[in-house]
mmCIF file of C-alpha atoms in Angstrom:
data_model
loop_
_atom_site.group_PDB
_atom_site.id
_atom_site.type_symbol
_atom_site.label_atom_id
_atom_site.label_comp_id
_atom_site.label_asym_id
_atom_site.label_seq_id
_atom_site.Cartn_x
_atom_site.Cartn_y
_atom_site.Cartn_z
ATOM 1 C CA MET A 263 -5.192 2.839 6.237
ATOM 2 C CA GLY A 264 -1.787 4.331 6.343
ATOM 3 C CA CYS A 265 -1.467 8.005 5.494
ATOM 4 C CA ALA A 266 -4.980 8.274 4.136
ATOM 5 C CA THR A 267 -8.456 6.980 4.700
ATOM 6 C CA SER A 268 -8.557 3.385 3.577
ATOM 7 C CA ALA A 269 -12.187 2.385 3.831
ATOM 8 C CA TYR A 270 -14.685 4.953 2.635
ATOM 9 C CA ALA A 271 -18.340 5.515 3.286
ATOM 10 C CA VAL A 272 -20.324 7.166 0.490
ATOM 11 C CA VAL A 273 -21.810 10.222 2.138
ATOM 12 C CA GLY A 274 -23.220 13.549 1.121
ATOM 13 C CA ARG A 275 -21.269 16.736 1.059
ATOM 14 C CA LYS A 276 -22.720 18.012 4.320
ATOM 15 C CA ASN A 277 -22.056 16.760 7.846
ATOM 16 C CA LYS A 278 -19.207 14.433 6.965
ATOM 17 C CA LYS A 279 -18.209 12.709 10.171
ATOM 18 C CA ARG A 280 -14.558 11.913 10.795
ATOM 19 C CA ILE A 281 -14.077 8.179 11.327
ATOM 20 C CA ILE A 282 -10.937 6.471 12.562
ATOM 21 C CA GLN A 283 -10.372 4.022 9.746
ATOM 22 C CA GLU A 284 -9.265 0.442 9.969
ATOM 23 C CA SER A 285 -5.888 -0.630 8.648
ATOM 24 C CA VAL A 286 -5.029 -3.971 7.068
ATOM 25 C CA VAL A 287 -3.015 -2.665 4.116
ATOM 26 C CA PHE A 288 -0.926 0.504 4.331
ATOM 27 C CA VAL A 289 -2.684 3.051 2.124
ATOM 28 C CA LEU A 290 -1.171 6.114 0.489
ATOM 29 C CA GLN A 291 -2.680 9.546 0.796
ATOM 30 C CA PHE A 292 -4.792 10.660 -2.153
ATOM 31 C CA ARG A 293 -3.943 13.637 -4.291
ATOM 32 C CA VAL A 294 -6.384 15.057 -6.806
ATOM 33 C CA PRO A 295 -5.881 17.612 -9.584
ATOM 34 C CA VAL A 296 -6.742 21.244 -8.913
ATOM 35 C CA GLN A 297 -8.682 22.973 -11.675
ATOM 36 C CA SER A 298 -6.616 25.459 -13.646
ATOM 37 C CA ASP A 299 -7.095 27.516 -16.787
ATOM 38 C CA LEU A 300 -5.245 25.271 -19.223
ATOM 39 C CA GLN A 301 -6.972 26.889 -22.219
ATOM 40 C CA ARG A 302 -5.355 30.215 -21.412
ATOM 41 C CA GLN A 303 -1.959 28.811 -20.412
ATOM 42 C CA LEU A 304 -1.612 26.533 -23.462
ATOM 43 C CA LYS A 305 -3.223 28.745 -26.100
ATOM 44 C CA GLY A 306 -1.023 28.626 -29.196
ATOM 45 C CA VAL A 307 1.233 25.977 -27.651
ATOM 46 C CA ALA A 308 -0.896 22.833 -28.063
ATOM 47 C CA PRO A 309 -3.897 21.911 -30.281
ATOM 48 C CA LYS A 310 -7.290 22.861 -28.879
ATOM 49 C CA THR A 311 -8.413 19.198 -28.869
ATOM 50 C CA THR A 312 -5.412 18.304 -26.710
ATOM 51 C CA ILE A 313 -6.083 21.159 -24.303
ATOM 52 C CA ASP A 314 -9.778 20.206 -24.038
ATOM 53 C CA ARG A 315 -8.829 16.594 -23.401
ATOM 54 C CA LEU A 316 -6.339 17.497 -20.668
ATOM 55 C CA THR A 317 -8.861 19.787 -18.979
ATOM 56 C CA CYS A 318 -11.684 17.280 -19.252
ATOM 57 C CA LEU A 319 -9.787 14.376 -17.716
ATOM 58 C CA ARG A 320 -8.218 16.420 -14.915
ATOM 59 C CA ASN A 321 -11.630 17.799 -13.975
ATOM 60 C CA GLN A 322 -13.226 14.365 -14.069
ATOM 61 C CA ILE A 323 -10.558 12.886 -11.805
ATOM 62 C CA GLN A 324 -10.968 15.739 -9.324
ATOM 63 C CA LEU A 325 -14.759 15.668 -9.252
ATOM 64 C CA VAL A 326 -15.103 11.905 -8.931
ATOM 65 C CA ALA A 327 -12.356 11.640 -6.279
ATOM 66 C CA GLU A 328 -13.767 14.448 -4.151
ATOM 67 C CA ASP A 329 -17.416 13.436 -4.499
ATOM 68 C CA THR A 330 -16.706 9.832 -3.473
ATOM 69 C CA GLU A 331 -13.571 10.408 -1.348
ATOM 70 C CA GLY A 332 -11.770 7.912 -3.555
ATOM 71 C CA SER A 333 -14.262 5.066 -3.298
ATOM 72 C CA ALA A 334 -15.168 5.073 -7.033
ATOM 73 C CA ILE A 335 -12.002 3.124 -7.766
ATOM 74 C CA SER A 336 -12.958 1.666 -11.141
ATOM 75 C CA GLU A 337 -14.090 5.011 -12.562
ATOM 76 C CA LEU A 338 -10.993 6.780 -11.235
ATOM 77 C CA ARG A 339 -8.655 4.108 -12.579
ATOM 78 C CA THR A 340 -10.181 4.384 -16.057
ATOM 79 C CA ALA A 341 -9.860 8.175 -16.082
ATOM 80 C CA LEU A 342 -6.266 8.035 -14.809
ATOM 81 C CA GLU A 343 -5.265 5.503 -17.467
ATOM 82 C CA GLU A 344 -6.798 7.654 -20.217
ATOM 83 C CA TYR A 345 -5.079 10.753 -18.850
ATOM 84 C CA LEU A 346 -1.761 8.901 -18.604
ATOM 85 C CA SER A 347 -2.132 7.775 -22.216
ATOM 86 C CA LEU A 348 -2.623 11.385 -23.291
ATOM 87 C CA LEU A 349 0.404 12.567 -21.294
ATOM 88 C CA ASN A 350 2.516 9.802 -22.811
ATOM 89 C CA GLY A 351 1.469 11.006 -26.264
ATOM 90 C CA LEU A 352 2.642 14.518 -25.414
ATOM 91 C CA ILE A 353 5.976 13.160 -24.178
ATOM 92 C CA LYS A 354 6.475 11.054 -27.322
ATOM 93 C CA LYS A 355 5.673 14.007 -29.559
ATOM 94 C CA LYS A 356 8.330 15.933 -27.620
ATOM 95 C CA ASN A 357 5.964 18.840 -27.080
ATOM 96 C CA ASP A 358 8.665 20.899 -25.411
ATOM 97 C CA GLY A 359 6.616 24.043 -25.811
ATOM 98 C CA MET A 360 4.434 22.921 -22.917
ATOM 99 C CA GLU A 361 7.345 22.807 -20.474
ATOM 100 C CA GLY A 362 7.117 25.841 -18.213
ATOM 101 C CA CYS A 363 3.899 27.085 -19.830
ATOM 102 C CA VAL A 364 1.356 25.258 -17.700
ATOM 103 C CA GLU A 365 1.102 24.785 -13.969
ATOM 104 C CA PHE A 366 -0.063 21.323 -12.950
ATOM 105 C CA LYS A 367 -1.551 21.584 -9.466
ATOM 106 C CA TRP A 368 -2.601 18.762 -7.130
ATOM 107 C CA LYS A 369 -3.959 18.783 -3.596
ATOM 108 C CA THR A 370 -4.236 16.161 -0.881
ATOM 109 C CA ILE A 371 -7.589 14.913 0.366
ATOM 110 C CA GLY A 372 -8.730 12.611 3.112
ATOM 111 C CA ASP A 373 -7.114 13.974 6.265
ATOM 112 C CA GLY A 374 -8.615 17.431 6.604
ATOM 113 C CA ARG A 375 -5.573 19.162 5.095
ATOM 114 C CA ARG A 376 -5.372 20.723 1.652
ATOM 115 C CA ALA A 377 -1.647 20.846 0.980
ATOM 116 C CA GLU A 378 -0.952 21.649 -2.666
ATOM 117 C CA ILE A 379 1.925 20.841 -4.985
ATOM 118 C CA CYS A 380 2.575 22.686 -8.226
ATOM 119 C CA PHE A 381 4.968 21.981 -11.088
ATOM 120 C CA THR A 382 5.430 22.646 -14.799
ATOM 121 C CA ASN A 383 7.144 19.378 -15.773
ATOM 122 C CA LEU A 384 5.280 16.710 -17.785
ATOM 123 C CA TRP A 385 7.257 13.903 -16.161
ATOM 124 C CA MET A 386 6.230 15.215 -12.737
ATOM 125 C CA GLU A 387 2.615 15.057 -13.858
ATOM 126 C CA ILE A 388 3.115 11.463 -14.989
ATOM 127 C CA LEU A 389 4.741 10.635 -11.651
ATOM 128 C CA THR A 390 1.779 12.081 -9.745
ATOM 129 C CA VAL A 391 -0.744 10.154 -11.861
ATOM 130 C CA ILE A 392 1.017 6.802 -11.408
ATOM 131 C CA HIS A 393 1.412 7.535 -7.691
ATOM 132 C CA MET A 394 -2.378 7.974 -7.483
ATOM 133 C CA MET A 395 -2.871 4.702 -9.380
ATOM 134 C CA ALA A 396 -0.741 2.971 -6.738
ATOM 135 C CA ALA A 397 -2.813 4.602 -3.991
ATOM 136 C CA LEU A 398 -6.002 3.296 -5.617
ATOM 137 C CA ALA A 399 -4.612 -0.247 -5.851
ATOM 138 C CA LEU A 400 -3.598 -0.216 -2.168
ATOM 139 C CA THR A 401 -6.975 1.217 -1.171
ATOM 140 C CA GLU A 402 -8.836 -1.487 -3.075
ATOM 141 C CA ALA A 403 -6.621 -4.204 -1.562
ATOM 142 C CA ASN A 404 -7.378 -2.856 1.898
ATOM 143 C CA SER A 405 -11.127 -2.783 1.276
ATOM 144 C CA LEU A 406 -11.045 -6.397 0.071
ATOM 145 C CA MET A 407 -9.395 -7.450 3.346
ATOM 146 C CA ILE A 408 -12.142 -5.761 5.405
ATOM 147 C CA PRO A 409 -15.416 -7.694 5.031
ATOM 148 C CA LYS A 410 -18.453 -5.501 4.430
ATOM 149 C CA ASN A 411 -20.170 -7.522 7.137
ATOM 150 C CA CYS A 412 -17.466 -7.279 9.783
ATOM 151 C CA SER A 413 -19.250 -9.682 12.130
ATOM 152 C CA ALA A 414 -18.866 -12.124 9.223
ATOM 153 C CA SER A 415 -19.624 -15.416 10.897
ATOM 154 C CA GLY A 416 -21.971 -16.450 13.665
ATOM 155 C CA ASN A 417 -19.169 -16.997 16.191
ATOM 156 C CA GLY A 418 -17.811 -13.466 15.685
ATOM 157 C CA VAL A 419 -14.704 -14.599 13.790
ATOM 158 C CA ARG A 420 -13.852 -12.397 10.826
ATOM 159 C CA VAL A 421 -13.930 -14.215 7.506
ATOM 160 C CA VAL A 422 -12.355 -12.940 4.275
ATOM 161 C CA SER A 423 -13.035 -15.086 1.233
ATOM 162 C CA THR A 424 -10.225 -16.862 -0.582
ATOM 163 C CA ASP A 425 -11.066 -14.985 -3.785
ATOM 164 C CA SER A 426 -10.880 -11.616 -2.014
ATOM 165 C CA ARG A 427 -7.504 -12.455 -0.531
ATOM 166 C CA ARG A 428 -6.106 -13.610 -3.859
ATOM 167 C CA GLU A 429 -7.415 -10.471 -5.565
ATOM 168 C CA ALA A 430 -5.811 -8.373 -2.817
ATOM 169 C CA VAL A 431 -2.449 -10.041 -3.513
ATOM 170 C CA ASP A 432 -2.796 -9.199 -7.220
ATOM 171 C CA LEU A 433 -3.524 -5.564 -6.357
ATOM 172 C CA LEU A 434 -0.510 -5.378 -4.031
ATOM 173 C CA LEU A 435 1.732 -6.675 -6.819
ATOM 174 C CA LYS A 436 0.224 -4.100 -9.167
ATOM 175 C CA ALA A 437 0.816 -1.271 -6.672
ATOM 176 C CA SER A 438 4.381 -2.480 -6.170
ATOM 177 C CA GLY A 439 4.899 -2.400 -9.938
ATOM 178 C CA TYR A 440 3.582 1.160 -10.224
ATOM 179 C CA LEU A 441 5.913 2.385 -7.488
ATOM 180 C CA GLU A 442 8.904 0.456 -8.806
ATOM 181 C CA PHE A 443 8.334 2.015 -12.244
ATOM 182 C CA CYS A 444 8.255 5.494 -10.679
ATOM 183 C CA VAL A 445 11.602 4.930 -9.003
ATOM 184 C CA ARG A 446 13.280 3.251 -11.981
ATOM 185 C CA GLU A 447 11.933 5.215 -14.935
ATOM 186 C CA ILE A 448 10.786 8.618 -13.682
ATOM 187 C CA LEU A 449 12.777 9.729 -10.646
ATOM 188 C CA ALA A 450 15.981 8.845 -12.500
ATOM 189 C CA ARG A 451 15.161 11.698 -14.913
ATOM 190 C CA PHE A 452 15.129 14.371 -12.212
ATOM 191 C CA PRO A 453 18.180 16.275 -10.984
ATOM 192 C CA PRO A 454 18.866 16.232 -7.204
ATOM 193 C CA ASP A 455 17.429 19.726 -6.643
ATOM 194 C CA ILE A 456 14.015 18.658 -7.993
ATOM 195 C CA LYS A 457 14.072 15.356 -6.099
ATOM 196 C CA SER A 458 14.725 17.155 -2.827
ATOM 197 C CA LYS A 459 11.554 19.247 -3.272
ATOM 198 C CA LEU A 460 9.245 16.270 -3.805
ATOM 199 C CA PRO A 461 6.592 15.539 -1.136
ATOM 200 C CA ASP A 462 7.651 12.960 1.460
ATOM 201 C CA ASP A 463 5.575 10.140 -0.020
ATOM 202 C CA MET A 464 7.142 10.749 -3.452
ATOM 203 C CA GLN A 465 10.714 10.611 -2.218
ATOM 204 C CA GLU A 466 12.710 7.786 -3.803
ATOM 205 C CA SER A 467 13.367 5.980 -0.510
ATOM 206 C CA VAL A 468 9.688 6.115 0.490
ATOM 207 C CA MET A 469 8.356 4.818 -2.845
ATOM 208 C CA GLN A 470 10.973 2.076 -2.949
ATOM 209 C CA THR A 471 10.031 1.111 0.605
ATOM 210 C CA LEU A 472 6.326 1.073 -0.255
ATOM 211 C CA SER A 473 7.019 -1.154 -3.258
ATOM 212 C CA ILE A 474 8.917 -3.679 -1.119
ATOM 213 C CA GLN A 475 6.469 -3.681 1.776
ATOM 214 C CA ALA A 476 3.560 -4.284 -0.640
ATOM 215 C CA LEU A 477 5.318 -7.532 -1.607
ATOM 216 C CA GLY A 478 5.670 -8.351 2.089
ATOM 217 C CA GLN A 479 1.964 -7.838 2.650
ATOM 218 C CA GLY A 480 1.180 -10.003 -0.359
ATOM 219 C CA THR A 481 3.293 -12.763 1.181
ATOM 220 C CA GLU A 482 1.489 -12.258 4.498
ATOM 221 C CA ILE A 483 -1.844 -12.880 2.790
ATOM 222 C CA GLN A 484 -0.401 -15.951 1.061
ATOM 223 C CA LEU A 485 0.649 -17.306 4.456
ATOM 224 C CA GLY A 486 -2.926 -16.873 5.646
ATOM 225 C CA LEU A 487 -4.152 -18.864 2.661
ATOM 226 C CA ALA A 488 -1.586 -21.592 3.424
ATOM 227 C CA VAL A 489 -2.688 -21.782 7.064
ATOM 228 C CA ASP A 490 -6.270 -22.327 5.890
ATOM 229 C CA SER A 491 -5.231 -25.000 3.391
ATOM 230 C CA GLN A 492 -4.988 -28.627 4.451
ATOM 231 C CA LYS A 493 -2.540 -29.263 1.612
ATOM 232 C CA ALA A 494 0.062 -26.699 2.736
ATOM 233 C CA THR A 495 2.974 -28.307 4.596
ATOM 234 C CA LEU A 496 4.876 -26.878 7.545
ATOM 235 C CA SER A 497 7.810 -26.261 5.236
ATOM 236 C CA VAL A 498 5.648 -24.137 2.936
ATOM 237 C CA LYS A 499 4.327 -22.098 5.856
ATOM 238 C CA ARG A 500 7.849 -21.627 7.231
ATOM 239 C CA ARG A 501 9.099 -20.479 3.846
ATOM 240 C CA LEU A 502 6.327 -17.899 3.460
ATOM 241 C CA ALA A 503 6.897 -16.570 6.984
ATOM 242 C CA CYS A 504 10.649 -16.321 6.378
ATOM 243 C CA GLU A 505 10.078 -14.525 3.070
ATOM 244 C CA GLN A 506 7.875 -12.051 4.925
ATOM 245 C CA VAL A 507 10.718 -11.351 7.339
ATOM 246 C CA ILE A 508 13.094 -10.658 4.433
ATOM 247 C CA TYR A 509 10.680 -8.308 2.651
ATOM 248 C CA PHE A 510 9.877 -6.259 5.753
ATOM 249 C CA SER A 511 13.529 -6.215 6.813
ATOM 250 C CA GLN A 512 14.521 -4.849 3.397
ATOM 251 C CA ALA A 513 11.738 -2.252 3.551
ATOM 252 C CA TYR A 514 12.730 -1.174 7.069
ATOM 253 C CA HIS A 515 16.389 -0.726 6.201
ATOM 254 C CA CYS A 516 15.479 1.118 2.989
ATOM 255 C CA LEU A 517 13.590 3.777 4.958
ATOM 256 C CA SER A 518 15.109 3.874 8.440
ATOM 257 C CA GLY A 519 18.172 5.928 7.514
ATOM 258 C CA CYS A 520 16.289 8.655 5.631
ATOM 259 C CA GLU A 521 15.591 12.136 6.949
ATOM 260 C CA VAL A 522 11.891 11.998 6.055
ATOM 261 C CA VAL A 523 11.152 9.339 8.711
ATOM 262 C CA SER A 524 11.070 11.978 11.438
ATOM 263 C CA HIS A 525 7.547 13.074 10.539
ATOM 264 C CA GLY A 526 4.394 12.522 8.501
ATOM 265 C CA CYS A 527 3.694 9.631 6.180
ATOM 266 C CA ALA A 528 7.211 8.178 6.313
ATOM 267 C CA LYS A 529 7.207 8.042 10.116
ATOM 268 C CA LYS A 530 3.902 6.169 10.161
ATOM 269 C CA LEU A 531 5.053 3.862 7.360
ATOM 270 C CA LEU A 532 8.200 2.951 9.306
ATOM 271 C CA ARG A 533 6.116 2.032 12.359
ATOM 272 C CA PHE A 534 3.790 -0.039 10.195
ATOM 273 C CA ILE A 535 6.712 -1.948 8.683
ATOM 274 C CA TYR A 536 8.267 -2.582 12.106
ATOM 275 C CA TRP A 537 4.953 -3.966 13.370
ATOM 276 C CA LYS A 538 4.627 -6.263 10.372
ATOM 277 C CA PHE A 539 8.288 -7.289 10.626
ATOM 278 C CA LEU A 540 7.785 -8.435 14.229
ATOM 279 C CA GLU A 541 4.624 -10.361 13.360
ATOM 280 C CA ALA A 542 6.440 -12.068 10.484
ATOM 281 C CA LYS A 543 9.432 -12.906 12.670
ATOM 282 C CA ALA A 544 7.214 -14.442 15.355
ATOM 283 C CA ALA A 545 5.512 -16.589 12.694
ATOM 284 C CA ALA A 546 8.847 -17.571 11.145
ATOM 285 C CA TYR A 547 10.347 -18.731 14.456
ATOM 286 C CA TYR A 548 7.162 -20.614 15.314
ATOM 287 C CA TYR A 549 7.097 -22.584 12.063
ATOM 288 C CA HIS A 550 10.871 -23.055 12.102
ATOM 289 C CA GLY A 551 10.481 -24.484 15.595
ATOM 290 C CA LEU A 552 7.803 -26.918 14.453
ATOM 291 C CA VAL A 553 9.991 -28.124 11.583
ATOM 292 C CA THR A 554 13.084 -28.404 13.797
ATOM 293 C CA ASP A 555 11.172 -30.263 16.513
ATOM 294 C CA LYS A 556 10.578 -33.133 14.096
ATOM 295 C CA GLY A 557 14.232 -34.088 14.536
ATOM 296 C CA THR A 558 15.131 -36.930 16.890
ATOM 297 C CA GLU A 559 18.274 -35.502 18.485
ATOM 298 C CA PRO A 560 18.040 -33.631 21.831
ATOM 299 C CA ALA A 561 19.695 -30.649 20.181
ATOM 300 C CA CYS A 562 16.752 -30.422 17.778
ATOM 301 C CA HIS A 563 14.299 -30.166 20.670
ATOM 302 C CA VAL A 564 16.425 -27.555 22.431
ATOM 303 C CA SER A 565 16.605 -25.502 19.248
ATOM 304 C CA ALA A 566 12.847 -25.842 18.752
ATOM 305 C CA VAL A 567 12.088 -24.673 22.292
ATOM 306 C CA CYS A 568 14.335 -21.659 21.769
ATOM 307 C CA CYS A 569 12.374 -20.837 18.610
ATOM 308 C CA PHE A 570 9.023 -21.119 20.411
ATOM 309 C CA LEU A 571 10.154 -18.938 23.326
ATOM 310 C CA ALA A 572 11.548 -16.345 20.921
ATOM 311 C CA ALA A 573 8.290 -16.379 18.936
ATOM 312 C CA ALA A 574 6.283 -15.751 22.114
ATOM 313 C CA GLU A 575 8.497 -12.834 23.139
ATOM 314 C CA ILE A 576 8.456 -11.256 19.674
ATOM 315 C CA LEU A 577 4.678 -11.676 19.453
ATOM 316 C CA GLY A 578 4.317 -9.581 22.613
ATOM 317 C CA GLU A 579 6.574 -6.902 21.146
ATOM 318 C CA SER A 580 4.529 -6.852 17.935
ATOM 319 C CA LYS A 581 1.399 -5.876 19.866
ATOM 320 C CA LYS A 582 3.229 -2.845 21.280
ATOM 321 C CA ALA A 583 4.469 -1.969 17.789
ATOM 322 C CA CYS A 584 0.908 -2.176 16.473
ATOM 323 C CA LEU A 585 -0.260 0.333 19.087
ATOM 324 C CA SER A 586 2.637 2.642 18.240
ATOM 325 C CA PHE A 587 1.649 2.555 14.560
ATOM 326 C CA CYS A 588 -2.019 3.228 15.267
ATOM 327 C CA LEU A 589 -1.265 6.253 17.465
ATOM 328 C CA ALA A 590 1.105 7.868 14.965
ATOM 329 C CA PRO A 591 -0.790 10.618 13.097
ATOM 330 C CA PRO A 592 -3.079 10.287 11.298
ATOM 331 C CA VAL A 593 -4.590 8.028 13.959
ATOM 332 C CA THR A 594 -5.757 4.641 12.687
ATOM 333 C CA ARG A 595 -7.051 1.450 14.218
ATOM 334 C CA ALA A 596 -5.758 -2.048 13.640
ATOM 335 C CA PRO A 597 -8.170 -4.748 12.506
ATOM 336 C CA PRO A 598 -9.403 -7.193 15.133
ATOM 337 C CA MET A 599 -7.189 -10.258 15.490
ATOM 338 C CA TRP A 600 -8.115 -12.681 12.720
ATOM 339 C CA GLY A 601 -6.679 -15.079 10.183
ATOM 340 C CA VAL A 602 -3.084 -16.219 10.575
ATOM 341 C CA MET A 603 -2.270 -13.851 13.470
ATOM 342 C CA LYS A 604 -5.326 -14.941 15.424
ATOM 343 C CA HIS A 605 -4.218 -18.526 14.892
ATOM 344 C CA LEU A 606 -0.631 -17.765 15.936
ATOM 345 C CA SER A 607 -1.594 -15.602 18.914
ATOM 346 C CA GLN A 608 -3.288 -18.687 20.347
ATOM 347 C CA LYS A 609 -0.810 -21.338 19.240
ATOM 348 C CA ILE A 610 2.536 -19.653 19.976
ATOM 349 C CA PRO A 611 2.078 -19.127 23.756
ATOM 350 C CA GLU A 612 0.447 -22.532 24.101
ATOM 351 C CA VAL A 613 3.194 -24.420 22.225
ATOM 352 C CA ALA A 614 5.995 -22.405 23.852
ATOM 353 C CA PHE A 615 4.727 -23.303 27.329
ATOM 354 C CA ARG A 616 4.054 -26.962 26.532
ATOM 355 C CA LYS A 617 7.369 -27.586 24.776
ATOM 356 C CA SER A 618 9.425 -25.752 27.411
ATOM 357 C CA GLN A 619 7.793 -27.939 30.055
ATOM 358 C CA MET A 620 8.394 -31.065 28.006
ATOM 359 C CA TYR A 621 12.057 -30.352 27.240
ATOM 360 C CA GLY A 622 12.902 -28.079 30.143
ATOM 361 C CA TYR A 623 15.361 -30.600 31.528
ATOM 362 C CA LEU A 624 17.451 -30.141 28.369
ATOM 363 C CA LEU A 625 17.775 -26.422 28.961
ATOM 364 C CA GLU A 626 20.507 -25.906 31.551
ATOM 365 C CA ASP A 627 20.233 -22.167 31.295
ATOM 366 C CA GLU A 628 17.305 -20.683 29.408
ATOM 367 C CA GLU A 629 19.024 -17.305 28.886
ATOM 368 C CA LYS A 630 22.138 -19.039 27.587
ATOM 369 C CA ALA A 631 19.981 -21.125 25.287
ATOM 370 C CA MET A 632 18.269 -18.022 23.945
ATOM 371 C CA GLN A 633 21.658 -16.601 23.032
ATOM 372 C CA CYS A 634 22.104 -19.635 20.796
ATOM 373 C CA LEU A 635 18.868 -18.950 18.918
ATOM 374 C CA PRO A 636 19.178 -20.558 15.484
ATOM 375 C CA GLU A 637 19.179 -18.338 12.416
ATOM 376 C CA LEU A 638 16.125 -18.448 10.226
ATOM 377 C CA PRO A 639 16.522 -20.121 6.824
ATOM 378 C CA ASP A 640 17.245 -17.815 3.893
ATOM 379 C CA PHE A 641 14.894 -18.372 0.964
ATOM 380 C CA GLN A 642 14.758 -16.882 -2.511
ATOM 381 C CA LEU A 643 11.894 -14.414 -2.620
ATOM 382 C CA SER A 644 8.854 -15.512 -4.613
ATOM 383 C CA LEU A 645 6.893 -12.336 -5.314
ATOM 384 C CA ARG A 646 7.977 -9.673 -7.763
ATOM 385 C CA PRO A 647 6.369 -6.344 -8.715
ATOM 386 C CA ASP A 648 4.066 -6.548 -11.723
ATOM 387 C CA ASP A 649 5.606 -5.216 -14.902
ATOM 388 C CA PHE A 650 4.278 -1.795 -15.800
ATOM 389 C CA GLU A 651 4.855 0.349 -18.875
ATOM 390 C CA LEU A 652 3.318 3.609 -19.934
ATOM 391 C CA PRO A 653 0.202 3.009 -22.072
ATOM 392 C CA GLU A 654 0.219 3.646 -25.797
ATOM 393 C CA MET A 655 -0.629 7.212 -26.749
ATOM 394 C CA GLU A 656 -4.332 7.778 -27.351
ATOM 395 C CA ASP A 657 -5.787 9.752 -30.241
ATOM 396 C CA VAL A 658 -7.175 13.005 -28.855
ATOM 397 C CA SER A 659 -10.045 12.778 -31.333
ATOM 398 C CA SER A 660 -11.862 10.726 -28.685
ATOM 399 C CA ALA A 661 -12.121 13.821 -26.529
ATOM 400 C CA GLY A 662 -15.699 14.432 -27.602
ATOM 401 C CA LYS A 663 -16.987 11.307 -25.944
ATOM 402 C CA GLN A 664 -15.088 12.031 -22.739
ATOM 403 C CA THR A 665 -16.309 15.632 -22.692
ATOM 404 C CA HIS A 666 -19.879 14.398 -22.925
ATOM 405 C CA MET A 667 -19.320 12.040 -19.966
ATOM 406 C CA LEU A 668 -17.866 14.851 -17.884
ATOM 407 C CA SER A 669 -20.702 17.186 -18.822
ATOM 408 C CA GLU A 670 -23.183 14.653 -17.452
ATOM 409 C CA HIS A 671 -21.194 14.423 -14.224
ATOM 410 C CA LEU A 672 -21.010 18.223 -13.930
ATOM 411 C CA ASP A 673 -24.749 18.554 -14.551
ATOM 412 C CA TYR A 674 -25.431 15.977 -11.864
ATOM 413 C CA SER A 675 -23.140 17.709 -9.365
ATOM 414 C CA GLU A 676 -24.676 21.113 -10.082
ATOM 415 C CA ASN A 677 -28.175 19.703 -9.533
ATOM 416 C CA ASP A 678 -27.047 18.332 -6.158
ATOM 417 C CA ASP A 679 -25.708 21.766 -5.209
ATOM 418 C CA ASP A 680 -29.003 23.373 -6.227
ATOM 419 C CA ASP A 681 -30.887 20.902 -4.020
ATOM 420 C CA GLU A 682 -28.684 21.796 -1.054
ATOM 421 C CA LEU A 683 -29.341 25.473 -1.612
#
């Protein structure tokens, strides 16, 4: 969980209890469409089938998202893709008559607030839809990293399956691709005055940061898989940890100088990235130390000890950064220590103490030695955002089927309301 709830319980409409959600993956806040009278606003501007299709899909997205608080990911993704296909068709047909005629409204859900945004630009509507698709991908990745049975194993150690972790990496790459497309292909179309009015989480710097940090989290999960694999060498683990450092460093610098970091989603995101950066740096120095310590020269051992001591110090700082992230509103809770960080939280202090005792005689002045801390290796980054393109335009003649599906959903919802009354 980042700016929004990231693990959802399916509950009724009454007596919803606020739960402090667990955070493994940073999750974007959800926005859902607000119902509006498109038939009246677009009468004579667009074909009736197009208007019905727009209305139907927007209503379906809103109803499903609100009824399930975003947990019906597959159904929402399908509706969003169909809606995006329809919007792309309108753009390709250059239906300029729609510009300024219809108000597209969206509202936030999930944190008790109902802040609304409103615009009359088709490209803004496309941006908002793809932004929601990214939020869904991040939400699903987070849920995969939180076992349904959190006690998991008999000894109380959390276990996330290899398949779940690999699927989470794929979703992070997909989310990164959505956000990268928004920055490259959509925001570039807007003049500065429109960009400045965008919500914080749609600002160019924030979406670019989110895209980069999603790659960092994918690399973090890959490191966990390498730690669990007997075939992965120390060099492979060091490389993955160092790549993590680069991703989170890039993300931090992309966001840290922006005005939006003083509040809201961007402020919490920056704290999340700093926490993950410190964890990655501790892991990188630990594995770099292990590789360096294989050398036979005294200087190799001194350098290795410096790496281990630095890793131990940074690990302590990362725990403080984690608390700072969790307390930033909206309040979240970190997952219990597990996987690679549970492994490193045990190994780093142990190895740092043992190696400093073993090679302490080589360290004339520990503080002086720490000033000579070796630089981490610079590796070419492995992960890239998934390619994303707008879907092909869809024939609006399929609206009848979709309208029937929505009618069933509306009937079901109305029956529920009648039962409550």
